[in-house]
Coordinates of C-alpha atoms and ligand atoms in Angstrom, one line a residue:
Chain A
M234 CA -24.2 20.2 -77.3
L235 CA -27.1 19.0 -75.1
I236 CA -24.6 17.3 -72.3
G237 CA -22.7 20.6 -72.8
K238 CA -25.7 22.4 -70.5
A239 CA -25.2 19.9 -67.9
G240 CA -22.7 22.0 -65.9
E241 CA -25.1 24.5 -64.3
I242 CA -27.6 21.7 -63.4
R243 CA -27.1 19.2 -60.1
S244 CA -24.8 16.9 -58.7
S245 CA -21.7 16.1 -60.6
E246 CA -21.8 11.9 -60.7
I247 CA -22.5 10.4 -63.8
T248 CA -25.8 8.6 -63.3
P249 CA -28.8 8.1 -66.2
R250 CA -30.4 11.0 -64.1
D251 CA -28.0 13.7 -64.6
V252 CA -28.0 13.1 -68.5
Y253 CA -32.1 13.1 -67.4
F254 CA -31.9 16.3 -65.8
S255 CA -29.8 17.8 -68.3
R256 CA -32.0 16.9 -71.0
R257 CA -35.0 18.2 -69.3
K258 CA -33.5 21.5 -68.2
F259 CA -32.1 22.1 -71.7
L260 CA -36.0 21.9 -72.9
A261 CA -37.0 24.1 -70.3
G262 CA -34.8 26.9 -71.3
G263 CA -36.6 27.6 -74.0
V264 CA -34.6 26.1 -76.5
G265 CA -37.2 23.5 -76.6
L266 CA -39.2 25.2 -79.5
A267 CA -36.8 23.2 -81.8
V268 CA -37.6 19.8 -80.2
G269 CA -39.9 17.4 -81.5
A270 CA -43.9 17.1 -79.6
G271 CA -43.1 13.7 -78.4
A272 CA -40.1 15.4 -76.0
L273 CA -42.3 18.2 -74.8
R274 CA -45.3 15.5 -73.9
A275 CA -43.0 14.9 -70.9
A276 CA -44.6 15.1 -67.4
A277 CA -44.3 18.2 -65.5
K278 CA -41.3 18.8 -63.6
L279 CA -40.9 19.2 -59.6
E280 CA -38.6 22.1 -59.0
G281 CA -35.9 22.3 -56.2
L282 CA -36.5 19.4 -54.7
G283 CA -34.8 18.8 -50.8
K284 CA -32.2 16.2 -50.0
S285 CA -32.8 13.3 -47.6
P286 CA -30.6 11.5 -45.5
F287 CA -32.6 8.4 -46.1
S288 CA -31.5 8.6 -49.8
T289 CA -29.2 5.6 -50.4
T290 CA -26.1 6.4 -53.0
E291 CA -26.6 3.1 -55.0
K292 CA -26.8 3.7 -58.8
L293 CA -30.0 4.6 -60.1
T294 CA -32.2 2.3 -62.4
P295 CA -32.1 4.1 -65.5
Y296 CA -35.5 6.1 -66.2
D297 CA -36.8 4.1 -69.2
A298 CA -36.6 0.7 -67.1
V299 CA -38.6 2.7 -63.9
T300 CA -41.1 3.8 -66.7
T301 CA -41.7 0.6 -68.7
Y302 CA -41.2 -2.3 -66.6
N303 CA -44.4 -1.8 -64.3
N304 CA -46.6 -4.0 -62.3
F305 CA -49.7 -1.9 -62.3
Y306 CA -52.6 -4.6 -62.7
E307 CA -55.3 -2.1 -63.4
F308 CA -54.0 -1.5 -66.8
G309 CA -52.8 -5.3 -67.4
S310 CA -50.8 -7.9 -66.1
G311 CA -47.5 -7.6 -68.3
K312 CA -44.6 -5.5 -67.6
D313 CA -44.8 -3.4 -70.3
Q314 CA -48.9 -2.8 -70.6
P315 CA -48.6 -0.3 -67.8
A316 CA -46.7 2.1 -70.3
R317 CA -48.6 1.6 -73.2
F318 CA -52.2 1.3 -71.7
A319 CA -51.9 3.7 -69.3
K320 CA -51.1 6.6 -71.7
N321 CA -54.2 8.5 -71.9
F322 CA -55.2 7.9 -68.0
Q323 CA -57.0 10.9 -66.6
T324 CA -55.5 12.3 -63.6
V325 CA -57.0 15.7 -63.4
P326 CA -59.3 16.4 -61.2
W327 CA -57.8 14.1 -58.5
T328 CA -58.9 14.0 -55.0
V329 CA -57.5 11.7 -51.8
S330 CA -60.2 11.7 -49.1
V331 CA -58.7 11.0 -45.8
E332 CA -61.3 9.7 -43.3
G333 CA -62.3 7.0 -40.7
H334 CA -61.2 7.6 -37.1
A335 CA -60.0 11.1 -37.2
Q336 CA -60.8 14.3 -35.5
K337 CA -60.8 16.0 -38.7
P338 CA -61.4 14.0 -41.9
R339 CA -61.0 15.8 -45.1
T340 CA -60.7 15.6 -48.9
F341 CA -57.7 17.0 -50.3
D342 CA -57.1 18.0 -54.0
L343 CA -53.8 17.6 -55.4
D344 CA -52.9 20.8 -55.3
S345 CA -53.4 21.1 -51.6
I346 CA -51.6 17.6 -51.3
L347 CA -48.6 19.1 -53.3
A348 CA -48.9 22.3 -51.1
L349 CA -48.6 20.7 -48.0
A350 CA -45.2 20.5 -47.4
P351 CA -41.9 21.1 -48.9
I352 CA -41.2 18.0 -51.7
E353 CA -37.6 16.3 -51.6
E354 CA -36.4 13.4 -53.3
R355 CA -35.9 10.2 -51.7
I356 CA -33.6 7.5 -53.4
Y357 CA -34.9 4.2 -52.3
R358 CA -34.3 0.8 -53.0
M359 CA -37.5 -1.1 -54.3
R360 CA -37.7 -4.8 -54.0
C361 CA -40.5 -6.9 -56.1
V362 CA -41.7 -9.6 -54.5
E363 CA -41.3 -11.5 -58.1
G364 CA -37.4 -11.5 -57.4
W365 CA -36.0 -8.5 -59.2
S366 CA -35.4 -4.8 -57.5
M367 CA -34.5 -1.2 -58.7
V368 CA -33.3 1.9 -57.1
I369 CA -35.7 4.9 -57.8
P370 CA -35.3 8.6 -56.9
W371 CA -38.9 9.1 -55.8
A372 CA -40.0 12.9 -54.8
G373 CA -42.5 13.2 -52.0
Y374 CA -42.7 13.7 -48.4
P375 CA -43.2 11.9 -45.1
L376 CA -47.0 10.2 -45.2
S377 CA -47.2 11.1 -41.5
T378 CA -47.1 14.7 -42.7
L379 CA -50.7 14.1 -44.6
L380 CA -52.1 12.0 -41.7
K381 CA -51.5 14.6 -39.2
Q382 CA -53.3 16.9 -40.9
V383 CA -56.5 14.9 -40.0
E384 CA -55.7 14.4 -36.4
P385 CA -55.9 10.6 -36.0
L386 CA -57.7 9.3 -33.0
S387 CA -56.8 6.6 -30.9
K388 CA -59.1 3.9 -32.2
A389 CA -56.9 4.3 -35.7
R390 CA -54.6 1.4 -35.6
Y391 CA -54.6 0.7 -39.1
V392 CA -54.1 3.1 -42.2
A393 CA -56.5 1.4 -45.3
F394 CA -55.7 2.5 -48.7
Q395 CA -57.5 2.4 -51.9
S396 CA -56.6 3.1 -55.4
Y397 CA -58.7 4.5 -58.0
Y398 CA -60.5 2.1 -60.2
N399 CA -62.6 2.7 -63.2
S400 CA -63.0 0.1 -65.8
K401 CA -63.6 2.3 -68.7
Q402 CA -60.2 4.2 -68.3
M403 CA -58.7 0.9 -67.1
P404 CA -60.2 -1.9 -69.5
Q405 CA -57.2 -4.1 -69.1
A406 CA -58.2 -4.8 -65.5
R407 CA -60.8 -7.5 -65.9
F408 CA -58.3 -9.9 -67.4
S409 CA -55.5 -9.4 -64.5
G410 CA -57.2 -11.9 -62.1
I411 CA -57.2 -10.1 -59.1
P412 CA -60.2 -7.9 -57.5
F413 CA -60.7 -4.2 -58.0
P414 CA -60.0 -1.4 -56.7
Y415 CA -57.1 -2.1 -55.4
V416 CA -56.6 -2.0 -51.3
E417 CA -53.5 -2.3 -49.4
G418 CA -53.2 -1.5 -45.9
L419 CA -50.2 -0.4 -43.2
R420 CA -50.1 -0.6 -39.1
M421 CA -50.2 3.0 -37.8
D422 CA -46.9 2.9 -36.7
E423 CA -45.8 1.7 -40.1
A424 CA -47.8 4.6 -42.0
M425 CA -46.3 7.0 -39.6
H426 CA -42.8 5.7 -40.0
P427 CA -40.5 8.4 -41.7
L428 CA -39.3 6.5 -44.4
T429 CA -43.1 6.0 -45.4
L430 CA -43.4 8.3 -48.3
L431 CA -46.4 10.2 -49.7
C432 CA -45.1 10.3 -53.2
V433 CA -45.9 12.5 -56.3
G434 CA -43.0 12.2 -58.7
L435 CA -39.7 10.3 -59.7
Y436 CA -36.6 11.4 -61.3
G437 CA -37.5 14.9 -60.5
E438 CA -41.0 15.1 -62.5
R439 CA -44.6 14.2 -61.7
L440 CA -45.4 10.6 -61.8
P441 CA -45.9 9.4 -64.8
N442 CA -49.1 7.2 -65.3
Q443 CA -47.6 4.0 -65.3
N444 CA -45.8 4.4 -61.9
G445 CA -49.2 5.4 -60.2
A446 CA -49.9 8.9 -61.2
P447 CA -50.8 11.1 -59.4
V448 CA -49.9 10.3 -55.7
R449 CA -49.1 7.2 -54.4
I450 CA -47.4 5.7 -51.0
V451 CA -43.9 4.1 -51.1
V452 CA -42.8 1.6 -48.5
P453 CA -39.3 0.9 -48.9
W454 CA -38.6 -2.1 -46.6
K455 CA -41.8 -3.8 -48.0
Y456 CA -42.3 -5.9 -51.1
G457 CA -43.5 -3.5 -54.2
F458 CA -47.0 -4.5 -54.1
K459 CA -47.5 -2.8 -50.6
S460 CA -47.2 0.5 -52.2
I461 CA -49.7 1.1 -53.7
K462 CA -50.7 3.5 -56.5
S463 CA -53.1 6.3 -58.0
I464 CA -54.7 6.7 -54.5
A465 CA -58.5 7.8 -54.4
K466 CA -59.0 6.9 -50.4
I467 CA -56.9 6.6 -47.0
K468 CA -59.0 5.6 -44.3
L469 CA -57.9 5.3 -40.7
V470 CA -59.5 1.8 -38.9
E471 CA -59.7 0.0 -36.1
K472 CA -58.6 -3.4 -37.3
E473 CA -56.5 -4.8 -40.0
P474 CA -57.7 -4.0 -43.6
P475 CA -57.8 -6.5 -46.5
I476 CA -55.0 -6.4 -48.8
T477 CA -55.8 -7.1 -52.5
W478 CA -52.7 -9.8 -53.0
N479 CA -53.6 -11.6 -49.9
L480 CA -57.5 -11.5 -51.4
A481 CA -56.3 -13.0 -54.3
N482 CA -53.9 -15.8 -52.8
P483 CA -53.6 -15.9 -48.6
R484 CA -51.1 -18.7 -48.8
E485 CA -48.6 -16.7 -51.3
Y486 CA -49.2 -13.0 -49.7
G487 CA -49.5 -11.7 -46.0
F488 CA -50.5 -8.4 -44.9
Y489 CA -46.7 -7.8 -43.4
S490 CA -45.1 -8.5 -46.8
N491 CA -41.7 -7.1 -45.2
V492 CA -38.7 -7.5 -47.8
N493 CA -37.2 -11.0 -46.3
P494 CA -34.9 -13.4 -47.4
K495 CA -35.3 -15.9 -45.1
V496 CA -39.3 -16.2 -45.5
D497 CA -39.8 -17.9 -49.3
H498 CA -42.7 -17.0 -51.5
P499 CA -43.9 -20.6 -52.5
R500 CA -43.2 -19.6 -55.8
W501 CA -40.1 -18.0 -55.5
S502 CA -36.8 -18.2 -53.3
Q503 CA -36.8 -14.6 -51.6
A504 CA -33.0 -15.1 -50.5
K505 CA -31.7 -13.2 -54.0
E506 CA -32.6 -10.5 -56.5
R507 CA -31.9 -9.5 -59.9
R508 CA -31.1 -5.6 -59.8
I509 CA -32.6 -4.4 -63.1
G510 CA -29.9 -3.7 -65.1
E511 CA -27.3 -6.0 -63.6
F512 CA -26.3 -9.6 -64.9
F513 CA -25.6 -11.1 -61.4
K514 CA -28.5 -11.8 -58.7
R515 CA -27.3 -10.1 -55.5
D516 CA -28.4 -11.2 -51.6
T517 CA -31.9 -9.7 -50.6
L518 CA -31.3 -7.7 -47.6
L519 CA -33.7 -8.1 -44.4
F520 CA -35.7 -5.3 -44.4
N521 CA -34.7 -4.3 -48.1
G522 CA -31.5 -2.9 -46.0
Y523 CA -33.6 -0.7 -43.8
G524 CA -33.5 -2.7 -40.8
D525 CA -31.7 -0.3 -38.7
S526 CA -34.8 2.2 -39.1
V527 CA -37.3 -0.3 -39.2
S528 CA -36.8 -3.4 -37.1
S529 CA -37.5 -2.0 -33.7
L530 CA -41.4 -1.8 -35.4
Y531 CA -41.4 -5.7 -35.4
A532 CA -39.7 -6.5 -32.1
G533 CA -40.9 -9.9 -30.9
M534 CA -42.9 -10.8 -33.7
D535 CA -42.5 -13.9 -35.6
L536 CA -41.5 -12.9 -39.3
K537 CA -42.6 -16.2 -40.3
K538 CA -45.8 -16.1 -39.2
Y539 CA -46.3 -12.7 -39.8
Y540 CA -45.4 -12.5 -43.4
Chain B
M5 CA -36.1 -27.0 -115.4
I6 CA -33.5 -29.5 -116.2
A7 CA -34.7 -32.5 -117.9
H8 CA -34.1 -35.5 -115.2
P9 CA -31.6 -37.8 -116.9
L10 CA -33.7 -41.2 -116.7
G11 CA -36.1 -39.0 -118.9
N12 CA -38.7 -41.1 -117.2
T13 CA -42.4 -39.4 -115.8
G14 CA -42.8 -41.4 -113.0
A15 CA -39.5 -41.1 -111.7
R16 CA -39.6 -37.4 -112.4
A17 CA -42.7 -37.3 -110.3
R18 CA -41.2 -38.8 -107.8
S19 CA -38.2 -36.8 -108.0
D20 CA -40.2 -33.4 -107.9
G21 CA -42.0 -35.0 -105.0
A22 CA -38.5 -35.3 -103.1
K23 CA -37.5 -31.8 -104.1
A24 CA -40.7 -30.6 -103.1
M25 CA -40.3 -32.6 -99.6
A26 CA -36.7 -30.9 -99.3
L27 CA -38.0 -27.6 -100.2
A28 CA -40.4 -27.5 -97.4
K29 CA -38.4 -29.3 -95.0
T30 CA -35.9 -26.4 -95.2
V31 CA -38.8 -23.9 -94.9
V32 CA -39.7 -25.5 -91.5
W33 CA -36.3 -25.5 -90.5
I34 CA -36.2 -22.0 -91.1
L35 CA -39.2 -21.0 -89.6
A36 CA -38.5 -22.8 -86.7
L37 CA -35.0 -21.1 -86.0
V38 CA -36.9 -17.8 -86.4
P39 CA -37.6 -17.5 -82.8
A40 CA -34.1 -18.0 -81.7
A41 CA -33.0 -15.6 -84.6
V42 CA -35.2 -12.8 -83.6
L43 CA -33.8 -13.5 -79.8
I44 CA -30.0 -13.1 -81.0
W45 CA -30.9 -10.1 -82.8
K46 CA -33.1 -8.3 -80.5
G47 CA -30.1 -9.3 -77.7
F48 CA -27.5 -7.8 -80.3
R49 CA -29.7 -4.7 -80.6
Q50 CA -30.0 -4.7 -76.9
E51 CA -34.0 -4.6 -77.5
L52 CA -34.8 -7.6 -74.7
G53 CA -36.2 -4.9 -72.6
P54 CA -35.0 -4.0 -68.9
N55 CA -35.0 -7.6 -67.7
P56 CA -33.4 -9.4 -70.9
I57 CA -32.7 -12.7 -68.8
E58 CA -36.7 -13.1 -67.9
Y59 CA -37.3 -12.3 -71.6
I60 CA -35.1 -14.7 -73.1
T61 CA -36.6 -17.3 -70.2
H62 CA -40.1 -16.4 -71.4
A63 CA -39.6 -16.7 -75.2
T64 CA -37.8 -19.7 -75.0
G65 CA -40.6 -21.4 -72.7
D66 CA -43.4 -20.1 -75.0
W67 CA -41.7 -21.7 -78.1
T68 CA -41.0 -24.7 -76.5
L69 CA -45.0 -25.2 -75.7
R70 CA -45.7 -23.7 -79.0
L71 CA -43.8 -26.2 -80.9
L72 CA -44.9 -29.1 -78.4
L73 CA -48.6 -28.5 -79.7
I74 CA -47.8 -28.0 -82.9
T75 CA -46.1 -31.3 -83.1
L76 CA -49.0 -32.9 -81.6
A77 CA -51.5 -31.0 -83.9
I78 CA -49.7 -33.0 -87.0
S79 CA -51.2 -36.1 -86.5
P80 CA -55.1 -34.8 -86.5
L81 CA -54.2 -32.2 -89.0
R82 CA -52.8 -34.9 -91.4
K83 CA -56.6 -37.0 -91.3
I84 CA -58.9 -33.8 -91.3
L85 CA -56.9 -32.4 -94.3
R86 CA -56.0 -35.7 -96.0
F87 CA -52.4 -34.7 -96.1
P88 CA -50.5 -37.9 -95.0
Q89 CA -47.7 -36.0 -96.4
L90 CA -47.6 -33.7 -93.2
I91 CA -46.3 -36.5 -90.5
R92 CA -42.7 -36.5 -92.1
F93 CA -42.4 -32.9 -90.5
R94 CA -43.6 -34.1 -87.1
R95 CA -40.0 -35.5 -85.7
L96 CA -38.7 -32.4 -87.0
L97 CA -40.9 -30.2 -84.8
G98 CA -40.8 -32.4 -82.1
L99 CA -37.2 -31.7 -82.3
F100 CA -37.2 -28.1 -82.2
A101 CA -39.5 -28.0 -79.3
F102 CA -36.9 -30.2 -77.6
F103 CA -34.4 -27.6 -78.8
Y104 CA -36.4 -24.6 -77.7
G105 CA -36.9 -26.5 -74.2
F106 CA -32.9 -27.2 -73.8
L107 CA -32.3 -23.4 -74.2
H108 CA -34.8 -22.6 -71.6
F109 CA -33.3 -25.1 -69.3
L110 CA -29.9 -23.4 -70.3
T111 CA -31.2 -20.0 -69.6
Y112 CA -32.6 -21.2 -66.4
I113 CA -29.4 -22.8 -65.4
L114 CA -26.9 -20.2 -66.7
L115 CA -28.5 -17.1 -66.6
D116 CA -31.1 -17.3 -64.0
Q117 CA -29.4 -19.3 -61.1
F118 CA -25.9 -18.9 -62.3
L119 CA -24.6 -22.7 -61.8
D120 CA -26.1 -22.1 -58.0
F121 CA -27.1 -26.4 -57.9
P122 CA -28.0 -26.1 -54.7
A123 CA -30.7 -23.2 -54.8
M124 CA -31.8 -25.1 -58.4
L125 CA -32.2 -28.4 -56.4
Q126 CA -34.3 -26.5 -53.8
D127 CA -36.0 -25.1 -56.5
I128 CA -36.7 -28.3 -57.9
G129 CA -37.9 -29.8 -54.9
K130 CA -39.9 -27.1 -53.4
R131 CA -41.5 -25.1 -55.9
P132 CA -44.5 -26.7 -57.8
F133 CA -43.9 -25.0 -61.2
I134 CA -40.3 -25.5 -61.4
T135 CA -41.1 -29.4 -60.4
A136 CA -43.5 -29.5 -63.7
G137 CA -41.2 -27.8 -66.1
F138 CA -38.4 -29.8 -65.2
T139 CA -40.3 -33.2 -65.0
S140 CA -41.9 -31.9 -68.7
F141 CA -38.4 -31.5 -70.0
L142 CA -36.8 -34.8 -68.5
L143 CA -39.6 -36.7 -70.4
L144 CA -38.7 -34.8 -74.0
L145 CA -35.0 -36.5 -73.3
P146 CA -36.0 -39.9 -74.1
L147 CA -37.9 -38.6 -76.8
A148 CA -35.4 -36.7 -78.6
A149 CA -32.9 -39.4 -77.9
T150 CA -34.6 -42.3 -79.4
S151 CA -35.8 -39.8 -82.6
T152 CA -33.8 -41.6 -85.0
A153 CA -34.4 -44.2 -87.9
G154 CA -32.2 -46.6 -85.8
W155 CA -34.1 -46.3 -82.7
I156 CA -37.4 -47.0 -84.4
R157 CA -36.1 -50.2 -85.8
R158 CA -34.3 -51.1 -82.8
L159 CA -37.3 -50.5 -80.4
G160 CA -40.0 -51.5 -82.9
G161 CA -42.7 -49.2 -84.5
K162 CA -45.1 -50.2 -81.7
R163 CA -43.0 -49.7 -78.8
W164 CA -41.5 -46.7 -80.2
Q165 CA -44.9 -45.1 -80.7
Q166 CA -45.7 -45.8 -77.3
L167 CA -42.9 -44.3 -75.9
H168 CA -43.3 -41.3 -78.0
R169 CA -46.8 -41.0 -76.7
A170 CA -45.4 -39.3 -73.4
I171 CA -45.1 -36.1 -75.4
Y172 CA -48.8 -35.6 -74.5
L173 CA -47.7 -35.9 -70.8
S174 CA -44.6 -33.2 -71.5
A175 CA -47.1 -30.9 -73.2
A176 CA -49.6 -31.3 -70.1
L177 CA -47.1 -30.8 -67.6
G178 CA -45.6 -27.8 -69.9
V179 CA -49.1 -26.1 -69.6
L180 CA -49.3 -27.0 -65.7
H181 CA -46.0 -25.6 -65.5
Y182 CA -47.1 -22.4 -67.0
Y183 CA -50.5 -22.0 -65.2
W184 CA -48.3 -22.5 -61.7
L185 CA -46.3 -19.9 -62.3
V186 CA -48.2 -16.8 -63.6
K187 CA -49.4 -15.0 -60.4
S188 CA -53.1 -14.2 -61.3
D189 CA -53.7 -13.6 -65.1
I190 CA -54.5 -17.2 -66.3
R191 CA -55.4 -16.5 -69.7
M192 CA -52.4 -17.7 -71.5
P193 CA -52.1 -21.1 -70.0
V194 CA -55.7 -21.9 -70.0
F195 CA -55.5 -20.9 -73.7
Y196 CA -52.7 -23.4 -74.4
G197 CA -54.6 -26.0 -71.9
A198 CA -57.7 -25.7 -74.1
I199 CA -55.5 -26.5 -77.3
L200 CA -54.1 -29.3 -75.6
A201 CA -57.6 -30.9 -74.5
A202 CA -58.8 -30.1 -78.0
L203 CA -56.0 -31.9 -79.8
L204 CA -56.0 -35.1 -77.3
S205 CA -60.0 -35.2 -78.3
A206 CA -59.4 -35.0 -81.9
R207 CA -57.0 -37.6 -81.4
L208 CA -59.2 -40.2 -79.4
L209 CA -62.1 -39.3 -82.3
L210 CA -59.9 -39.8 -85.2
R211 CA -58.4 -42.8 -83.6
R212 CA -60.0 -45.2 -86.3
A213 CA -59.8 -43.2 -89.1
P214 CA -57.0 -44.1 -91.1
A215 CA -54.7 -41.6 -92.8
K216 CA -55.6 -41.4 -96.4
Ligands
HEM880 C1 -36.2 -28.2 -67.7 C2 -37.2 -27.4 -66.4 C3 -37.6 -26.2 -66.6 C4 -37.4 -24.9 -66.0 C5 -36.4 -25.1 -64.9 C6 -38.0 -23.9 -66.2 C7 -38.2 -22.7 -65.7 C8 -39.0 -21.9 -65.9 C9 -38.7 -20.6 -65.0 C10 -38.0 -19.9 -64.2 C11 -39.9 -19.6 -66.0 C12 -40.0 -18.1 -65.7 C13 -40.9 -17.8 -64.5 C14 -41.6 -16.5 -64.0 O1 -41.3 -15.7 -65.0 O2 -41.7 -16.3 -63.1 C15 -40.7 -20.4 -67.3 C16 -41.2 -20.1 -67.8 C17 -41.9 -20.6 -68.6 N1 -41.8 -22.3 -69.2 FE1 -40.6 -23.1 -68.4 N2 -39.0 -24.3 -67.3 C18 -38.8 -25.5 -67.3 C19 -39.4 -26.2 -68.6 C20 -40.1 -25.8 -69.3 C21 -40.7 -26.7 -70.3 C22 -40.4 -28.2 -70.5 C23 -41.8 -25.8 -70.9 C24 -43.0 -26.4 -72.1 C25 -43.3 -27.3 -72.3 C26 -41.5 -24.7 -70.2 C27 -42.6 -23.8 -70.6 C28 -42.6 -22.5 -70.0 C29 -43.8 -21.4 -70.2 C30 -44.5 -21.7 -71.2 C31 -42.9 -20.3 -69.7 C32 -43.8 -18.8 -69.6 C33 -43.6 -17.9 -70.4 C34 -44.4 -17.0 -70.1 O3 -44.8 -16.2 -69.1 O4 -44.3 -16.4 -71.7 N3 -40.9 -24.5 -69.3 N4 -40.1 -21.5 -66.9

């Protein structure tokens, strides 16, 4: 009966997402009253998402895996911990300050971020430095849209990001063994690249806390840790900014951290990956398969040296 | 209970003792198999999480190390608790540590690497954490193989004991393996390392004290 309603929903392929959407719409249809409080607790929906030519058609990683298998060290170093410990993470009110070398530095509240541009669905591969991967239907718009708002100056050669950090809200953080607040960075051309997403949702709803609510970035050709979560501050800077994992362990994590099967991490071979939900490993692709779009950014660079 | 056919109280006490020991051994067997049973149960119910192979690797690795440390705790405990019979569980527990180590190794070879031998050899040579784990496992092999009464006789008690001290090295390499594989949260490997250090110190401190 539940599934019967799915006809009027979206695309026709049978994916976990369709089942998911059908349930969401069903609840939204006013029949939701009959359903337990647990289901109603679900995150706010994002309506009318546009499609994107950048989306892959690969099979989606199920919603449950995307939202229960996370690296978000502010909420604990175990994969299952963010889903448990981020439950009550307060993301309202939320602001993101965009500052540094900009003509019009400015602080955005979340509503203005949500209203800045049409939000589209971007189905990206996500490759973790630990050797596993997922396919996730993110929702957002290019980061460049936000950055252009503040009119970057020519001195702005890099973009430094900083996550929100509050040890009261994140009591697990101090056991994680890395410094906080979490910081990340991109070169300006990487940040302005159309694939680089300012992300506010996944699976057609606003970001669950454990996935980096309420706003994060997604850089699909780099290892997952480059895609910083729960962003509080963005700064346009002149020099290459520090990044957390490099501070924690410089030998193992570099500033660029482009997905590259030929450059091994000292602890893991990066030649292969296990797609979550699959049994056999698959070959890892250079730039996570986005080489056509991004390899020109690194023309002439020694990718082993700039790992 | 049924009277013992010999009706002699001394013999009955002995046979009661033997029964208690048999019962205790059965309990240890069952307890030691619980983690494996839980894994199989969860596997059937698809409750091993989004990355089942990682889950199995971690569970079997954890139990290898825990059982190694429990095995090492027997000797000091029997002295501290003045409970010499404990020693009769040591070999069994050690073999169970090997059993989980073997499952851990099989998980790696079959499920993680899927018999990709060149990749595994590279791993063993290149990744210190795998090198340590592999060495730890190799050290357990001769211990498991010589765990029988026949081998104790053949080697002589003294030499057998010396050989079996390798279990300390194996446990230390197991801790190192764990320490090297975590990314930044070192609490668990440090915890196991502290237990190992405490057990080693207890061994040195109690060396002269005979088991009563
Ligand atoms: C036979 C050679 C061995 C290999 C190839 C091996 C391989 C591995 C691998 C691949 C992992 C997972 C790493 C990760 O998730 O990043 C792991 C975890 C682990 N292994 Fe081993 N291992 C071996 C032997 C051992 C031995 C002998 C012990 C115990 C003394 C041990 C204890 C552990 C522990 C405690 C963990 C971590 C479990 C956790 O995170 O909860 N391993 N091992």
